[in-house]
Tab-separated table of C-alpha atoms in Angstrom:
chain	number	residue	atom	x	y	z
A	1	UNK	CA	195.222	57.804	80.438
A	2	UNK	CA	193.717	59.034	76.998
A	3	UNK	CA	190.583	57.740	75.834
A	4	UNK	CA	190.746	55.881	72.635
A	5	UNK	CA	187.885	58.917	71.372
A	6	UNK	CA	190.703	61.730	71.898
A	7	UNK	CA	192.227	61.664	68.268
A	8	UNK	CA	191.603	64.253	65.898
A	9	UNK	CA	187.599	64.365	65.671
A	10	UNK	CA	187.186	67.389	63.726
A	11	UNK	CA	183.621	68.936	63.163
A	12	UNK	CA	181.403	71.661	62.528
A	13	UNK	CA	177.671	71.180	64.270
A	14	UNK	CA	175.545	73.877	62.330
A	15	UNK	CA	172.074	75.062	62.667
A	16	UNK	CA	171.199	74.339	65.940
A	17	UNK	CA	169.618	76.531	69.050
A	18	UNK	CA	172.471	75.665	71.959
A	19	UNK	CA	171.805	75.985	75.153
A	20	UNK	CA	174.570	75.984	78.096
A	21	UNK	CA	173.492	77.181	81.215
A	22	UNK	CA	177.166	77.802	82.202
A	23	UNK	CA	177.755	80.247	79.874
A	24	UNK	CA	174.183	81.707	80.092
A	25	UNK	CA	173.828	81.123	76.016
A	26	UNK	CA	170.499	80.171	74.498
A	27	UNK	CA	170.374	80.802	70.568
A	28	UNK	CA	171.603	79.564	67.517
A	29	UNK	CA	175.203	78.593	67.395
A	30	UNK	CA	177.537	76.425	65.373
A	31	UNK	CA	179.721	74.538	67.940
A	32	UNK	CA	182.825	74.026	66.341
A	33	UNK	CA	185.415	71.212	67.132
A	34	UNK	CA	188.958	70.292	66.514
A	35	UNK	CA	191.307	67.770	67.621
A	36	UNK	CA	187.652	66.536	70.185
A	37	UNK	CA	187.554	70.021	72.319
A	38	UNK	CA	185.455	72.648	71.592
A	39	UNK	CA	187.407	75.746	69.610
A	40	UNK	CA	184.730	78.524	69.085
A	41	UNK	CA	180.626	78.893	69.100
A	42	UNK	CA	179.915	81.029	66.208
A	43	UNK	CA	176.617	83.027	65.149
A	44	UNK	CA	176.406	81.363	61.694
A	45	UNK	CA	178.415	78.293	59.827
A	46	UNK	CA	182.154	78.628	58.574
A	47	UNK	CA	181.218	80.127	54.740
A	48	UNK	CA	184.198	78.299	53.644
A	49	UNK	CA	184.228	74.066	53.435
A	50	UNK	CA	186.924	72.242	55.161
A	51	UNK	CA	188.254	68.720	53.656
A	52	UNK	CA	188.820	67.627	56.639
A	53	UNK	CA	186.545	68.595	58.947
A	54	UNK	CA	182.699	67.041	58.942
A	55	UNK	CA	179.755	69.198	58.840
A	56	UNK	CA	176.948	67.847	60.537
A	57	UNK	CA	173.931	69.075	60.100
A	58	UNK	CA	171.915	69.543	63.478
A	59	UNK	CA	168.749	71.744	62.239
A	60	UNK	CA	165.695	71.357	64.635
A	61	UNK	CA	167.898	69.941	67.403
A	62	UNK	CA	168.746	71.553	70.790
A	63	UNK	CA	172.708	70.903	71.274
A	64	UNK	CA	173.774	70.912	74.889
A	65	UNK	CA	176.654	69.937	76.961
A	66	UNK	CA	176.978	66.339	77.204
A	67	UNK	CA	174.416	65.066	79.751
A	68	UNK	CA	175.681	62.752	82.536
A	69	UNK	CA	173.791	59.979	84.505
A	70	UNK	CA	175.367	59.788	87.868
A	71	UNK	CA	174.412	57.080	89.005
A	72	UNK	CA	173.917	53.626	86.767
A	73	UNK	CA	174.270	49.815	87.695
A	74	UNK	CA	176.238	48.104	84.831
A	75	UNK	CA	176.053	45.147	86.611
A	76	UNK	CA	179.903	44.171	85.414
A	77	UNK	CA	181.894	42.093	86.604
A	78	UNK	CA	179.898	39.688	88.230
A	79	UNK	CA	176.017	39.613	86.651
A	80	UNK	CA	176.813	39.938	82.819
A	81	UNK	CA	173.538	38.089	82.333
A	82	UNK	CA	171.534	41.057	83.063
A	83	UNK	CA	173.666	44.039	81.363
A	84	UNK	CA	177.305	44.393	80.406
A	85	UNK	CA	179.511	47.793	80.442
A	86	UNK	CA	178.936	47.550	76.312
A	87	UNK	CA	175.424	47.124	76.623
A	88	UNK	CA	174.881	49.807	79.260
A	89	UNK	CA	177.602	52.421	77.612
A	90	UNK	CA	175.763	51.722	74.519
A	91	UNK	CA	172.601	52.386	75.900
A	92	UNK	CA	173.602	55.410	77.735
A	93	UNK	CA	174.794	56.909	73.900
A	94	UNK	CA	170.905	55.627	72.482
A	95	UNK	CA	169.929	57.546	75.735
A	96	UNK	CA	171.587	60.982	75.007
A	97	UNK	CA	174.045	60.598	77.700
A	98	UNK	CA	178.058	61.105	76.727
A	99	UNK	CA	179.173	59.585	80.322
A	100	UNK	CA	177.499	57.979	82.908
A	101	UNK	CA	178.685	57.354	86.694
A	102	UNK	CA	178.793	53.198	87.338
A	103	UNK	CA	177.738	52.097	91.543
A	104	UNK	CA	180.271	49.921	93.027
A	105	UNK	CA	177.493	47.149	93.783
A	106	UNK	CA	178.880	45.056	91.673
A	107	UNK	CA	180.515	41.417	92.144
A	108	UNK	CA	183.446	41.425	93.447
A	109	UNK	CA	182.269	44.923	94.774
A	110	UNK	CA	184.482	47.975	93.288
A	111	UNK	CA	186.376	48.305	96.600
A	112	UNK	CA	189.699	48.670	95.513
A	113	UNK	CA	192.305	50.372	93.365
A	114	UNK	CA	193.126	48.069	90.405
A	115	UNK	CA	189.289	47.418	90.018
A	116	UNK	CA	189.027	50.932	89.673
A	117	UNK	CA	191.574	51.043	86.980
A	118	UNK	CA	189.921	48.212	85.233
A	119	UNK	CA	186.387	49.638	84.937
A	120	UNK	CA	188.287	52.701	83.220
A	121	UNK	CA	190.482	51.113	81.138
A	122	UNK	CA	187.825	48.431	79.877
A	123	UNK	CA	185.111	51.251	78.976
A	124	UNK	CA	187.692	53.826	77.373
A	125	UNK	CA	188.765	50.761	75.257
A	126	UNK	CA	184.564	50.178	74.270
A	127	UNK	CA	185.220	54.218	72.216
A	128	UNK	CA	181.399	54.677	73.453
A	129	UNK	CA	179.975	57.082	76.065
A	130	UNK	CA	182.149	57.989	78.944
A	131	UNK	CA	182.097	55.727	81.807
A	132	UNK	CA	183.310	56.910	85.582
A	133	UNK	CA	183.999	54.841	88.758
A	134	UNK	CA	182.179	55.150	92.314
A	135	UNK	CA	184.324	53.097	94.435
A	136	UNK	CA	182.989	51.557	97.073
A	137	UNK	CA	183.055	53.146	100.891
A	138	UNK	CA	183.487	49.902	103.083
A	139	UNK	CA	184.942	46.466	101.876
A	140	UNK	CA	182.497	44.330	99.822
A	141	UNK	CA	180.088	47.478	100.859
A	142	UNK	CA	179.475	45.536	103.996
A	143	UNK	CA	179.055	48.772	106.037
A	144	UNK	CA	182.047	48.212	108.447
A	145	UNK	CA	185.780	47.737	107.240
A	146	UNK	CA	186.928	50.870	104.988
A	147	UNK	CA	187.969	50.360	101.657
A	148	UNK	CA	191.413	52.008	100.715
A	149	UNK	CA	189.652	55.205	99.536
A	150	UNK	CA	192.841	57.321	98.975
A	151	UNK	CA	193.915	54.588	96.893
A	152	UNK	CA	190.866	54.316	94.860
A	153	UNK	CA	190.590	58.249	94.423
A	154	UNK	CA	194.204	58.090	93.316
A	155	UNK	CA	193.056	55.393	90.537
A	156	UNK	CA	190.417	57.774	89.239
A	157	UNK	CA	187.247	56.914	91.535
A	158	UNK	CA	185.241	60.550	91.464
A	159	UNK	CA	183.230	59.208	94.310
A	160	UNK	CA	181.904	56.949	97.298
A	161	UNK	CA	179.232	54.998	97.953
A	162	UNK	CA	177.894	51.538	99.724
A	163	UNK	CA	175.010	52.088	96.898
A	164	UNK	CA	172.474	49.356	97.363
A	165	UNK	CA	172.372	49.727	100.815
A	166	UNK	CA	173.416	52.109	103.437
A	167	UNK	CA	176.778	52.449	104.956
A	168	UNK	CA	176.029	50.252	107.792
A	169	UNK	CA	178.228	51.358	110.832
A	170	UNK	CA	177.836	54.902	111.610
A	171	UNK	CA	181.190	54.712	113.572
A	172	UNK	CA	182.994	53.909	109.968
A	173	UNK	CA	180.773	56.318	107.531
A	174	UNK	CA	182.577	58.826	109.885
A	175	UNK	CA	185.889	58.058	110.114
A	176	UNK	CA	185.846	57.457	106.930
A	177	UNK	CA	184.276	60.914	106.097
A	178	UNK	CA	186.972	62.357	108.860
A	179	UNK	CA	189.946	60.273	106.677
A	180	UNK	CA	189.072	61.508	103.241
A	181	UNK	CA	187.597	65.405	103.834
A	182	UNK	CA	190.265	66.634	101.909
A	183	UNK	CA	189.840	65.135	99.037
A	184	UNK	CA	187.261	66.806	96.451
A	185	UNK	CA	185.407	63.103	95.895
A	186	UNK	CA	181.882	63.176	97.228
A	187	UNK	CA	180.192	60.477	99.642
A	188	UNK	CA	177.206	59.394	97.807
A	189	UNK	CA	174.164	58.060	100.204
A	190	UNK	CA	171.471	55.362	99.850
A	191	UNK	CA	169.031	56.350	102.591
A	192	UNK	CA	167.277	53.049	103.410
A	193	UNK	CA	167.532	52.438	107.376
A	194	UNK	CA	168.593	48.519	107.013
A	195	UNK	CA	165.772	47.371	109.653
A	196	UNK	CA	163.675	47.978	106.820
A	197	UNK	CA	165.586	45.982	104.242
A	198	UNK	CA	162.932	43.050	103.758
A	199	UNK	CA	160.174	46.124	102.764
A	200	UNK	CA	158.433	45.104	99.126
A	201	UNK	CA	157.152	48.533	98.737
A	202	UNK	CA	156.065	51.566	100.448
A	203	UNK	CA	154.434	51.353	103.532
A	204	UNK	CA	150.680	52.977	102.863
A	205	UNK	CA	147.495	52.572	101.879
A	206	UNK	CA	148.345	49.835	99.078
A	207	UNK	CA	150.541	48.192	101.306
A	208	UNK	CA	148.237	48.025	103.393
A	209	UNK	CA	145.495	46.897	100.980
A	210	UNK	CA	148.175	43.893	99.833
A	211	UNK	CA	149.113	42.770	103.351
A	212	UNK	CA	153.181	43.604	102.716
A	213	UNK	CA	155.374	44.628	104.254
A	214	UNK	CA	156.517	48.194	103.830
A	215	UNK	CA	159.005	50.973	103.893
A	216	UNK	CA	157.417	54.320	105.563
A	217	UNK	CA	159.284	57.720	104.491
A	218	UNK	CA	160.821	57.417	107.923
A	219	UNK	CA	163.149	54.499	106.645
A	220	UNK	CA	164.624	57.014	104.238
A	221	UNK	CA	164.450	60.574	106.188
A	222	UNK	CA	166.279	59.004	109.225
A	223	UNK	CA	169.207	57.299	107.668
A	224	UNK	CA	169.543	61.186	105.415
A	225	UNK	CA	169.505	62.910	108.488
A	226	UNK	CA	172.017	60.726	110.072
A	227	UNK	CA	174.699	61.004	107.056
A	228	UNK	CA	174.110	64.754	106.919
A	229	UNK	CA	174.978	65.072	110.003
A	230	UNK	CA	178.240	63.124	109.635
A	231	UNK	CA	178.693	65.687	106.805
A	232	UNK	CA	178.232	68.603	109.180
A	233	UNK	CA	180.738	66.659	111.741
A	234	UNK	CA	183.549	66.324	108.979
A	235	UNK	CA	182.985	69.139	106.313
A	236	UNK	CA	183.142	66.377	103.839
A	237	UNK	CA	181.358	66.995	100.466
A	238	UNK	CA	177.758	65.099	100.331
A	239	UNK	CA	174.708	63.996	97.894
A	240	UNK	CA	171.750	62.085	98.644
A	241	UNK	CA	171.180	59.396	96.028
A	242	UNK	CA	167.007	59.109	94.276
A	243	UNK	CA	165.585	61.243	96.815
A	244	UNK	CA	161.724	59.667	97.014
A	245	UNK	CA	160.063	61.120	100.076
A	246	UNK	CA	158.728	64.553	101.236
A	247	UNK	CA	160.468	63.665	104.851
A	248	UNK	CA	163.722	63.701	103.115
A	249	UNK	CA	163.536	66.919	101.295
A	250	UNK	CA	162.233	68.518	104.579
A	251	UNK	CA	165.597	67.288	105.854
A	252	UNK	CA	167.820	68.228	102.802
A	253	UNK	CA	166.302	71.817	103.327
A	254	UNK	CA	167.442	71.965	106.484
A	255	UNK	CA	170.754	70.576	106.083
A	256	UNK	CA	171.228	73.779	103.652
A	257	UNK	CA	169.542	76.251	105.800
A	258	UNK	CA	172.383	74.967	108.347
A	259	UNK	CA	175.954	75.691	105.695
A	260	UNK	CA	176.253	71.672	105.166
A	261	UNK	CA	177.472	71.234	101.480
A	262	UNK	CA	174.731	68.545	100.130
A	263	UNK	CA	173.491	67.577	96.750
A	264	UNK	CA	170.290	65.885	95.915
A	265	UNK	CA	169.311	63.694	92.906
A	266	UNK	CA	165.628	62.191	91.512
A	267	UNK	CA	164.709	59.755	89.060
A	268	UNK	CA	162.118	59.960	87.070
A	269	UNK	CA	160.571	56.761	88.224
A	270	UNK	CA	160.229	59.057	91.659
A	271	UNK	CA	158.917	61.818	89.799
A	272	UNK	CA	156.264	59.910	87.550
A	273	UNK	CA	155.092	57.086	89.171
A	274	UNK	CA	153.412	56.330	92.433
A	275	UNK	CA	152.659	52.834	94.778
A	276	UNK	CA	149.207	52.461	92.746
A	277	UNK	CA	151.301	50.464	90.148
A	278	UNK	CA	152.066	47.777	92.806
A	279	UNK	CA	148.273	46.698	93.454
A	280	UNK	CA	147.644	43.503	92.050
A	281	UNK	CA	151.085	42.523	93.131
A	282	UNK	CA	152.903	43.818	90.030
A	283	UNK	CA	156.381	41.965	91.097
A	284	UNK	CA	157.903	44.322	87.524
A	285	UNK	CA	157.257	47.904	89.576
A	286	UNK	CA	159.399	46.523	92.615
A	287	UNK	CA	162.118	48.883	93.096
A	288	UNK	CA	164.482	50.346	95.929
A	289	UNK	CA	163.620	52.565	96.833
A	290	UNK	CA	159.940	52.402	96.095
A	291	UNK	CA	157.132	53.963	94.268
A	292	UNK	CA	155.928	56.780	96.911
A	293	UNK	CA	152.720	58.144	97.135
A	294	UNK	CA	150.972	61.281	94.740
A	295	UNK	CA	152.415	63.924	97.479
A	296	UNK	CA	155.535	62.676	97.345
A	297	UNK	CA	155.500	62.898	93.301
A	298	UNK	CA	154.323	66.435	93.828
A	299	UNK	CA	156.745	67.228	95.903
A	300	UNK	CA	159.527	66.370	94.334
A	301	UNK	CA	158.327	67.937	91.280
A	302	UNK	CA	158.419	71.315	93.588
A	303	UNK	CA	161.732	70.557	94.898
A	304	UNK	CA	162.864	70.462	91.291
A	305	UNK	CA	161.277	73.661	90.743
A	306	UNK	CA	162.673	75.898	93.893
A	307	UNK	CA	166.131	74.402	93.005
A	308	UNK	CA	166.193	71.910	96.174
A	309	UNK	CA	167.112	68.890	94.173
A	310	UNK	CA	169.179	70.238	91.453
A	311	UNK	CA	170.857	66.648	89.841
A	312	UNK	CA	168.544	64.054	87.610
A	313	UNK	CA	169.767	60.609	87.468
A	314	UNK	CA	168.317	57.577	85.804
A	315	UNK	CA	169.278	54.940	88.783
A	316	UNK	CA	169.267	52.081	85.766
A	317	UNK	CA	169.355	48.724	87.112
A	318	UNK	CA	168.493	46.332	85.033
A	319	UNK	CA	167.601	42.577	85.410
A	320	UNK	CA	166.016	40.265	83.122
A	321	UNK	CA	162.781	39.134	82.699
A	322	UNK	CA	162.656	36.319	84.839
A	323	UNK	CA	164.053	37.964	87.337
A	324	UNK	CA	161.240	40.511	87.810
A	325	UNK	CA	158.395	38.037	87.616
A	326	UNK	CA	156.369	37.356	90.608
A	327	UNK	CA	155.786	36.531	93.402
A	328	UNK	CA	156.633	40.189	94.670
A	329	UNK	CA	158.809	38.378	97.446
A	330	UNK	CA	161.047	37.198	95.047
A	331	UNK	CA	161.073	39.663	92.221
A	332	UNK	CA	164.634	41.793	92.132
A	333	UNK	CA	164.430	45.362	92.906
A	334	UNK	CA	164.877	48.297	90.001
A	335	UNK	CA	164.046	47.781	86.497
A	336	UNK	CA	166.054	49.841	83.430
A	337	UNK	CA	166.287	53.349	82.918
A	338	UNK	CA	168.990	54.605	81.203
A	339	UNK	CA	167.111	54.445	77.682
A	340	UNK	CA	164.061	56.769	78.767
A	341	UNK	CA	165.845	58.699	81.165
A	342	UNK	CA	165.596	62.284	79.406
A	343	UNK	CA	162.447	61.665	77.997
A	344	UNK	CA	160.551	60.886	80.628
A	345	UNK	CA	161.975	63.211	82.755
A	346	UNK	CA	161.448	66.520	80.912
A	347	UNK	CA	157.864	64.522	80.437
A	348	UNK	CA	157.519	65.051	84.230
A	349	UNK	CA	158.655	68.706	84.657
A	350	UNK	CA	156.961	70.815	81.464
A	351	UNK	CA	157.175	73.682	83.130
A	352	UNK	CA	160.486	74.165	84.389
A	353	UNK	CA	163.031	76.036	82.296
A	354	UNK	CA	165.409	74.511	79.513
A	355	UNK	CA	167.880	75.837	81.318
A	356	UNK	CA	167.220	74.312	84.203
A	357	UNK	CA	166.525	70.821	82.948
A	358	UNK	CA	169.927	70.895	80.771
A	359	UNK	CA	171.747	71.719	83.931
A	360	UNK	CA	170.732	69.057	86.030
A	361	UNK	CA	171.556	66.766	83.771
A	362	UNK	CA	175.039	68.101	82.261
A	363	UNK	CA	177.016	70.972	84.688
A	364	UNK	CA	175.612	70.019	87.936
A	365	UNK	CA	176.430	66.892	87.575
A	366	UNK	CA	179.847	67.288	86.920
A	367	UNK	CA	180.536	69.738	89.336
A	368	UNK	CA	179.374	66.784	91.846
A	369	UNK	CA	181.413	63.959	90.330
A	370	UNK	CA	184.449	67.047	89.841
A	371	UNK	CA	184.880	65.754	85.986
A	372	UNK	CA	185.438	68.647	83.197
A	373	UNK	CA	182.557	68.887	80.884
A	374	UNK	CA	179.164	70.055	81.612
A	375	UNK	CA	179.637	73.197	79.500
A	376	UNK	CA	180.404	73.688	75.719
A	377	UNK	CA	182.831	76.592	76.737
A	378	UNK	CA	185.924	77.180	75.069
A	379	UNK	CA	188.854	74.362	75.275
A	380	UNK	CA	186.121	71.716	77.096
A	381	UNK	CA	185.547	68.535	75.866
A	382	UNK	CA	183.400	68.448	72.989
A	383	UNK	CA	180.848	66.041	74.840
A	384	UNK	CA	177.333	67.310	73.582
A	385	UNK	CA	173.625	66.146	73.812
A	386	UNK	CA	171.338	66.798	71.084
A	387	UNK	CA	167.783	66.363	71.745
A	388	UNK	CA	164.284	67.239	69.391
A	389	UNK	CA	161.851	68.853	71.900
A	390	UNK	CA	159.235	67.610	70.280
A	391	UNK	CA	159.733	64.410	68.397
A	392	UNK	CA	157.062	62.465	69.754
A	393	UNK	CA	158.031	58.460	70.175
A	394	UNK	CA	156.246	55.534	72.126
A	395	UNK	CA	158.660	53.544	74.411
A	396	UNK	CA	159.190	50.052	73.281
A	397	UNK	CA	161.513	47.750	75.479
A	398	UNK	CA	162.200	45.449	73.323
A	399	UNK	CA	163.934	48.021	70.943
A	400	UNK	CA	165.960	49.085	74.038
A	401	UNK	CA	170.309	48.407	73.444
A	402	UNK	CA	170.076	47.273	77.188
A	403	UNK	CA	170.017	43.858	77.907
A	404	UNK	CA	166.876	44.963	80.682
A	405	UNK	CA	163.646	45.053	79.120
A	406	UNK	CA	161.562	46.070	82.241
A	407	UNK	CA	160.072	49.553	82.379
A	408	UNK	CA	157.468	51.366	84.233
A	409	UNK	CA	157.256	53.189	81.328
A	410	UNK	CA	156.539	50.866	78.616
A	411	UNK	CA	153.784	52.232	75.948
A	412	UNK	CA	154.161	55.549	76.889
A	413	UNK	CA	154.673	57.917	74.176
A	414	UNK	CA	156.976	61.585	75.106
A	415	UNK	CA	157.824	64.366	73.105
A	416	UNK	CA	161.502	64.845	73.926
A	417	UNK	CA	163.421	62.431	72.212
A	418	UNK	CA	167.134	61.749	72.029
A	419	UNK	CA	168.640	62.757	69.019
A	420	UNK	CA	173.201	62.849	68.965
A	421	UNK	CA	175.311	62.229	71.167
A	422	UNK	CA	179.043	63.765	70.965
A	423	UNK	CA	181.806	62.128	72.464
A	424	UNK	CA	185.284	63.764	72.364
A	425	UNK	CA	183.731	65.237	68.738
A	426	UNK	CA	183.038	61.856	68.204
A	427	UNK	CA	179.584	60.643	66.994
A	428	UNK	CA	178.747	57.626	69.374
A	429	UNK	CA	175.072	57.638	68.487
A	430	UNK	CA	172.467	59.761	66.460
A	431	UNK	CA	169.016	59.088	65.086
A	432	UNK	CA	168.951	57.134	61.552
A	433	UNK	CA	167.831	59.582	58.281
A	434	UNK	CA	165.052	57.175	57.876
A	435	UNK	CA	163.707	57.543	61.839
A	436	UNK	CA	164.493	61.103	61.695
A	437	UNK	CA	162.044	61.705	58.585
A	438	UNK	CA	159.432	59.502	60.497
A	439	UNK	CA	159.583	61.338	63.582
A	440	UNK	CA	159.202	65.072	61.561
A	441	UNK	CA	156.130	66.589	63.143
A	442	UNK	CA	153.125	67.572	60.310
A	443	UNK	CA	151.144	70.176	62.188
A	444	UNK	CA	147.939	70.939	60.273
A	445	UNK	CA	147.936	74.322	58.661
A	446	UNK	CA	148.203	76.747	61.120
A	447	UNK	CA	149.177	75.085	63.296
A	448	UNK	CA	151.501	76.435	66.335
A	449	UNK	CA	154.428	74.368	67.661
A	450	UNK	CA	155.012	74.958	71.430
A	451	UNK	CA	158.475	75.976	72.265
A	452	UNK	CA	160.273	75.192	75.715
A	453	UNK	CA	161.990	78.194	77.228
């Protein structure tokens, strides 16, 4: 099926330094588009004007391929009250995203083909950012009947995952590994060992301090070592979902070290924040799984840098405001993420390479979920991130186009800051003339700008 954004979106995006780690390209280019694919990357603008094509001025921006999030709740059907696929689409555009990846946690869960269908069909009608369907590994993802997987791949699922939980039964996360290894679709983990389900945080020092109950890296490590291991039994394609523990990258190195084909992702909840937020029984910083320790921050951060974990991912899961109240017991887990996603994330990593940073987000992700884009090469999609590198802004929830208003990192202010987001060619978001000239930088004289390489 087409998407409603493949008509003739014809456009010339000039002045901008593009970056596409696929293609090894990092300088000034003019990406131009016809007909929503990318025709040509030129060295300067077309000297003559086209009627109908739109020139759109991108001077100051970096243009990338169109970044993905793999791995968002949208929380439709079934809990429209705390986000709908419009609101979260339309947030993932605000967000720089031109696709995101929606968990099958949903209610009714997405376990089966014509749900599938529906979740594609319902977002490609929205003309927003791309939306793609996980499909669910088990029926009603409770960890012991399988779902009709061929079915569901055949109906444009581009992966599976019990998401939320883990797959329950290791007796049917392997047959169902053993049923589906040909297929390209991945099997997405949540490491959480369920014995530890009723944790309210990490188990440490502050849980300690709190009297709560906690989750110890263990609860994660174990149930990654187990799945990897079901991926070295079958061959089948792997990817372990907001890596948060040093245990668990000691096991994802050795599940490399030993040929198993494994993906990692982190959010940059995981790579920011740490179980200090939780003292004083902040019920808002509950989330799942949770806020680690400063070593663990660290290491991720590291595992980022020597290419262990090469895949960022927001893990948005919004709820509302009630909902995340206290008592800690009671609050839901997650909070939103989409909207502060890139931001905060390049905020966490200054140091690591543009190159680097745009990958993880755009062609590394794709090459996991097997969907074309993630490069601005020749005849792809034209699905392209544009982002200021240093736009300073200061996060403000309630401005947020998601219906969830909780954030870890409310008040913050970060210097990367969304700018356009391409669709198909098509404009689905880009910053306002008026915010643009407020967010120009005014160095003092003499002043030097630093530049991210």
């Amino acid at each position: 099926m087409k998407s409603p954004l493949a008509k003739a979106e014809n456009r010339d995006f000039v002045g901008a330094r593009v970056v596409d780690p696929v293609l090894g390209l990092d300088a000034i280019r003019t990406i131009v588009v016809r007909n929503g694919v990318v025709t040509a990357l030129l060295d300067r603008a077309p000297s003559a004007a086209d009627p109908h094509t739109e020139r759109v001025d991108c001077a100051g921006m970096v243009l990338c391929p169109g970044f993905i999030d793999p791995h968002v709740h949208a929380r439709e059907p079934g809990e429209s009250h705390k986000e709908t696929l419009r609101t979260a689409l339309a947030a993932a555009a605000a967000a720089a995203f031109a696709a995101i990846a929606a968990m099958p946690n949903v209610r009714p869960a997405m376990d089966d083909a014509s749900r599938v269908a529906r979740l594609i069909a319902d977002a490609a009608a929205l003309r927003s950012a791309r939306c793609y369907a996980i499909g669910a590994i088990t029926k009603g993802r409770d960890g012991e009947a399988l779902a009709p997987l061929r079915s569901m791949a055949a109906a444009g699922a581009v992966a599976f995952s019990d998401d939320g939980s883990a797959t329950r039964s290791l007796k049917t996360l392997y047959h169902a590994a053993k049923l589906i290894a040909d297929l390209p679709q991945a099997f997405l983990s949540h490491c959480e060992d369920p014995s530890f389900a009723g944790a309210l945080m990490h188990e440490g020092e502050v849980s300690d301090l709190l009297g709560v109950p906690g989750s110890p890296a263990l609860a994660e490590a174990a149930i990654a070592a187990r799945d990897l291991l079901v991926a070295q039994a079958t061959g089948k394609a792997w990817h372990l979902c907001h890596v948060s523990t040093r245990m668990t990258l000691d096991v994802l190195r050795w599940a490399r070290t030993a040929g198993i084909s494994v993906t990692a992702e982190v959010t940059p909840h995981h790579l920011q924040c740490t179980h200090e937020l939780l003292r004083g029984f902040n019920a808002a910083m509950r989330v799942n799984p949770p806020l680690r320790t400063e070593a663990d921050v660290e290491a991720l951060r590291g595992a980022v840098r020597d290419g262990t974990i090469t895949i960022f991912a927001s893990d948005h899961a919004p709820h509302t405001a009630a909902e995340k109240e206290p008592p800690l017991s009671h609050a839901c887990v997650g909070f939103t993420g989409l909207e502060t996603a890139v931001a905060a994330t390049f905020d966490a990593l200054p140091d690591v390479p543009i190159k680097t940073m745009v990958a993880n987000f755009s062609g590394n992700v794709a090459a996991l979920l097997g969907v074309r884009g993630g490069t601005l090469a020749v005849g792809a999609p034209a699905d392209i991130t544009g982002l200021y590198l240093d736009r300073p802004w200061t996060v403000d929830p309630q401005s947020f186009l998601s219906m969830g208003k909780v954030t870890p990192f409310a008040g913050r202010t970060f210097k990367v800051r969304p700018a356009l987001t391409v669709v198909g060619g098509a404009i689905v978001h880009r910053v306002g003339e008026q915010e643009r000239a407020a967010a120009e930088p005014r160095p003092a004289s003499g002043a030097k700008t630093a530049v991210r390489t």
